[in-house]
Amino acid sequence: MKGALYIKEVQGKGRGVFSSAPIVAGDIVESCKMVVFNPEDYDLSTASFLINYSFFIDRDRNIVGLASGFGSLYNHAAPANATHKIYKGDNRVDIVALRDIANDEEICINYLGAFDDTSTSWFDNRGLEYHP
């Protein structure tokens, strides 16, 4: 799948991830290793734009990770057509299709976890405007 993925500008969102090939529900779209910021680096990572591209690996311990590949570039949607699964022991996040995704359709995850969570809190907490 990785060879089919590409980046394209999306009006109101910036860059988005797309695939030139169709994706079947349940397929792993991308498996991404993460650069992990330890708790002592948390304040530094949240003080920069990097937090907007990071995944919480352990929210209770303030551990976040920046995904390699296209992993940190998937846009938010509710409902989303993909989800993310974090593997703490492997410092990895997998992007997994929740439904069939047509070729050249944007691949989106829900930043709050549940594919259909319509809260804008992720954007509100960062002072960002949400563009559905």
mmCIF file of C-alpha atoms in Angstrom:
data_model
loop_
_atom_site.group_PDB
_atom_site.id
_atom_site.type_symbol
_atom_site.label_atom_id
_atom_site.label_comp_id
_atom_site.label_asym_id
_atom_site.label_seq_id
_atom_site.Cartn_x
_atom_site.Cartn_y
_atom_site.Cartn_z
ATOM 1 C CA MET A 1 0.000 0.000 0.000
ATOM 2 C CA LYS A 2 2.823 2.397 0.843
ATOM 3 C CA GLY A 3 3.786 2.940 -2.810
ATOM 4 C CA ALA A 4 0.241 4.062 -3.635
ATOM 5 C CA LEU A 5 0.082 6.756 -0.941
ATOM 6 C CA TYR A 6 0.628 10.379 -1.849
ATOM 7 C CA ILE A 7 0.209 13.877 -0.392
ATOM 8 C CA LYS A 8 -2.089 16.507 -1.866
ATOM 9 C CA GLU A 9 -3.212 19.947 -0.698
ATOM 10 C CA VAL A 10 -6.746 19.973 0.713
ATOM 11 C CA GLN A 11 -8.612 23.269 0.825
ATOM 12 C CA GLY A 12 -8.975 24.475 4.413
ATOM 13 C CA LYS A 13 -6.899 21.607 5.839
ATOM 14 C CA GLY A 14 -3.420 21.857 4.341
ATOM 15 C CA ARG A 15 -1.823 18.588 3.279
ATOM 16 C CA GLY A 16 -3.783 15.344 3.214
ATOM 17 C CA VAL A 17 -2.966 11.699 2.532
ATOM 18 C CA PHE A 18 -4.490 9.908 -0.457
ATOM 19 C CA SER A 19 -4.027 6.598 -2.243
ATOM 20 C CA SER A 20 -3.844 6.057 -5.993
ATOM 21 C CA ALA A 21 -5.234 2.534 -5.419
ATOM 22 C CA PRO A 22 -8.465 1.480 -3.700
ATOM 23 C CA ILE A 23 -8.180 0.283 -0.098
ATOM 24 C CA VAL A 24 -10.291 -2.504 1.408
ATOM 25 C CA ALA A 25 -11.888 -2.172 4.854
ATOM 26 C CA GLY A 26 -9.575 -3.709 7.471
ATOM 27 C CA ASP A 27 -6.406 -3.217 5.424
ATOM 28 C CA ILE A 28 -3.411 -1.575 7.066
ATOM 29 C CA VAL A 29 -2.972 1.619 5.068
ATOM 30 C CA GLU A 30 0.393 2.377 6.614
ATOM 31 C CA SER A 31 2.504 1.101 9.509
ATOM 32 C CA CYS A 32 4.634 3.902 10.950
ATOM 33 C CA LYS A 33 7.456 3.797 13.471
ATOM 34 C CA MET A 34 7.392 6.735 15.888
ATOM 35 C CA VAL A 35 10.016 9.053 17.311
ATOM 36 C CA VAL A 36 9.071 9.088 20.991
ATOM 37 C CA PHE A 37 9.218 12.192 23.181
ATOM 38 C CA ASN A 38 9.723 11.129 26.788
ATOM 39 C CA PRO A 39 7.911 12.844 29.680
ATOM 40 C CA GLU A 40 10.817 15.227 30.286
ATOM 41 C CA ASP A 41 10.401 16.462 26.683
ATOM 42 C CA TYR A 42 6.620 16.921 26.936
ATOM 43 C CA ASP A 43 6.658 20.652 27.714
ATOM 44 C CA LEU A 44 9.032 21.270 24.818
ATOM 45 C CA SER A 45 6.905 19.243 22.370
ATOM 46 C CA THR A 46 3.653 20.937 23.420
ATOM 47 C CA ALA A 47 5.222 24.402 23.157
ATOM 48 C CA SER A 48 5.885 23.867 19.452
ATOM 49 C CA PHE A 49 3.815 22.993 16.406
ATOM 50 C CA LEU A 50 5.055 19.381 16.705
ATOM 51 C CA ILE A 51 2.244 18.518 19.115
ATOM 52 C CA ASN A 52 -0.244 19.046 16.263
ATOM 53 C CA TYR A 53 1.412 16.174 14.378
ATOM 54 C CA SER A 54 1.918 13.841 17.348
ATOM 55 C CA PHE A 55 0.080 10.858 18.798
ATOM 56 C CA PHE A 56 -0.341 10.295 22.513
ATOM 57 C CA ILE A 57 1.393 7.028 23.326
ATOM 58 C CA ASP A 58 0.703 7.303 27.057
ATOM 59 C CA ARG A 59 -1.474 10.261 28.044
ATOM 60 C CA ASP A 60 -1.106 9.600 31.778
ATOM 61 C CA ARG A 61 2.698 9.790 31.567
ATOM 62 C CA ASN A 62 2.790 12.601 28.926
ATOM 63 C CA ILE A 63 4.508 10.484 26.298
ATOM 64 C CA VAL A 64 3.876 11.478 22.683
ATOM 65 C CA GLY A 65 5.267 10.236 19.397
ATOM 66 C CA LEU A 66 5.829 11.702 15.961
ATOM 67 C CA ALA A 67 5.014 9.132 13.269
ATOM 68 C CA SER A 68 7.323 8.450 10.348
ATOM 69 C CA GLY A 69 6.177 8.196 6.744
ATOM 70 C CA PHE A 70 2.852 9.923 6.175
ATOM 71 C CA GLY A 71 1.681 8.911 9.671
ATOM 72 C CA SER A 72 1.589 12.390 11.153
ATOM 73 C CA LEU A 73 -0.101 13.956 8.108
ATOM 74 C CA TYR A 74 -3.518 12.248 8.134
ATOM 75 C CA ASN A 75 -6.285 14.814 8.492
ATOM 76 C CA HIS A 76 -9.219 14.622 10.892
ATOM 77 C CA ALA A 77 -12.767 13.705 9.886
ATOM 78 C CA ALA A 78 -15.958 12.695 11.662
ATOM 79 C CA PRO A 79 -16.882 10.188 10.565
ATOM 80 C CA ALA A 80 -13.426 8.995 9.585
ATOM 81 C CA ASN A 81 -12.703 6.328 6.972
ATOM 82 C CA ALA A 82 -9.629 5.056 8.849
ATOM 83 C CA THR A 83 -8.438 4.715 12.423
ATOM 84 C CA HIS A 84 -5.109 4.605 14.196
ATOM 85 C CA LYS A 85 -3.864 1.801 16.427
ATOM 86 C CA ILE A 86 -0.895 2.524 18.660
ATOM 87 C CA TYR A 87 1.518 -0.245 19.647
ATOM 88 C CA LYS A 88 3.402 1.121 22.664
ATOM 89 C CA GLY A 89 5.879 -1.739 22.923
ATOM 90 C CA ASP A 90 6.922 -1.289 19.303
ATOM 91 C CA ASN A 91 6.715 2.539 19.159
ATOM 92 C CA ARG A 92 4.462 2.126 16.136
ATOM 93 C CA VAL A 93 1.135 3.425 14.888
ATOM 94 C CA ASP A 94 -0.871 1.626 12.215
ATOM 95 C CA ILE A 95 -3.419 3.438 10.080
ATOM 96 C CA VAL A 96 -6.236 0.975 9.325
ATOM 97 C CA ALA A 97 -9.138 1.386 6.881
ATOM 98 C CA LEU A 98 -12.537 1.307 8.602
ATOM 99 C CA ARG A 99 -14.389 0.988 5.317
ATOM 100 C CA ASP A 100 -13.527 0.607 1.667
ATOM 101 C CA ILE A 101 -11.733 3.749 0.476
ATOM 102 C CA ALA A 102 -11.858 4.663 -3.213
ATOM 103 C CA ASN A 103 -8.707 5.548 -5.101
ATOM 104 C CA ASP A 104 -7.893 9.267 -4.834
ATOM 105 C CA GLU A 105 -10.203 9.677 -1.792
ATOM 106 C CA GLU A 106 -8.613 11.403 1.190
ATOM 107 C CA ILE A 107 -7.733 9.031 4.041
ATOM 108 C CA CYS A 108 -8.767 10.565 7.368
ATOM 109 C CA ILE A 109 -8.640 9.510 10.998
ATOM 110 C CA ASN A 110 -10.543 10.929 13.957
ATOM 111 C CA TYR A 111 -8.080 12.701 16.243
ATOM 112 C CA LEU A 112 -10.248 11.927 19.287
ATOM 113 C CA GLY A 113 -10.192 8.158 18.698
ATOM 114 C CA ALA A 114 -13.806 7.149 18.000
ATOM 115 C CA PHE A 115 -14.368 7.316 14.231
ATOM 116 C CA ASP A 116 -17.568 9.349 14.575
ATOM 117 C CA ASP A 117 -16.712 11.673 17.494
ATOM 118 C CA THR A 118 -17.833 15.124 16.309
ATOM 119 C CA SER A 119 -16.249 17.118 19.152
ATOM 120 C CA THR A 120 -13.951 19.933 18.077
ATOM 121 C CA SER A 121 -12.046 19.889 21.389
ATOM 122 C CA TRP A 122 -8.769 18.766 19.769
ATOM 123 C CA PHE A 123 -8.798 21.935 17.631
ATOM 124 C CA ASP A 124 -10.209 24.197 20.370
ATOM 125 C CA ASN A 125 -7.460 23.167 22.809
ATOM 126 C CA ARG A 126 -4.828 24.245 20.266
ATOM 127 C CA GLY A 127 -6.504 27.475 19.191
ATOM 128 C CA LEU A 128 -7.057 26.073 15.692
ATOM 129 C CA GLU A 129 -10.081 26.511 13.458
ATOM 130 C CA TYR A 130 -11.795 23.278 12.436
ATOM 131 C CA HIS A 131 -12.572 22.832 8.716
ATOM 132 C CA PRO A 132 -14.788 19.766 8.138
#
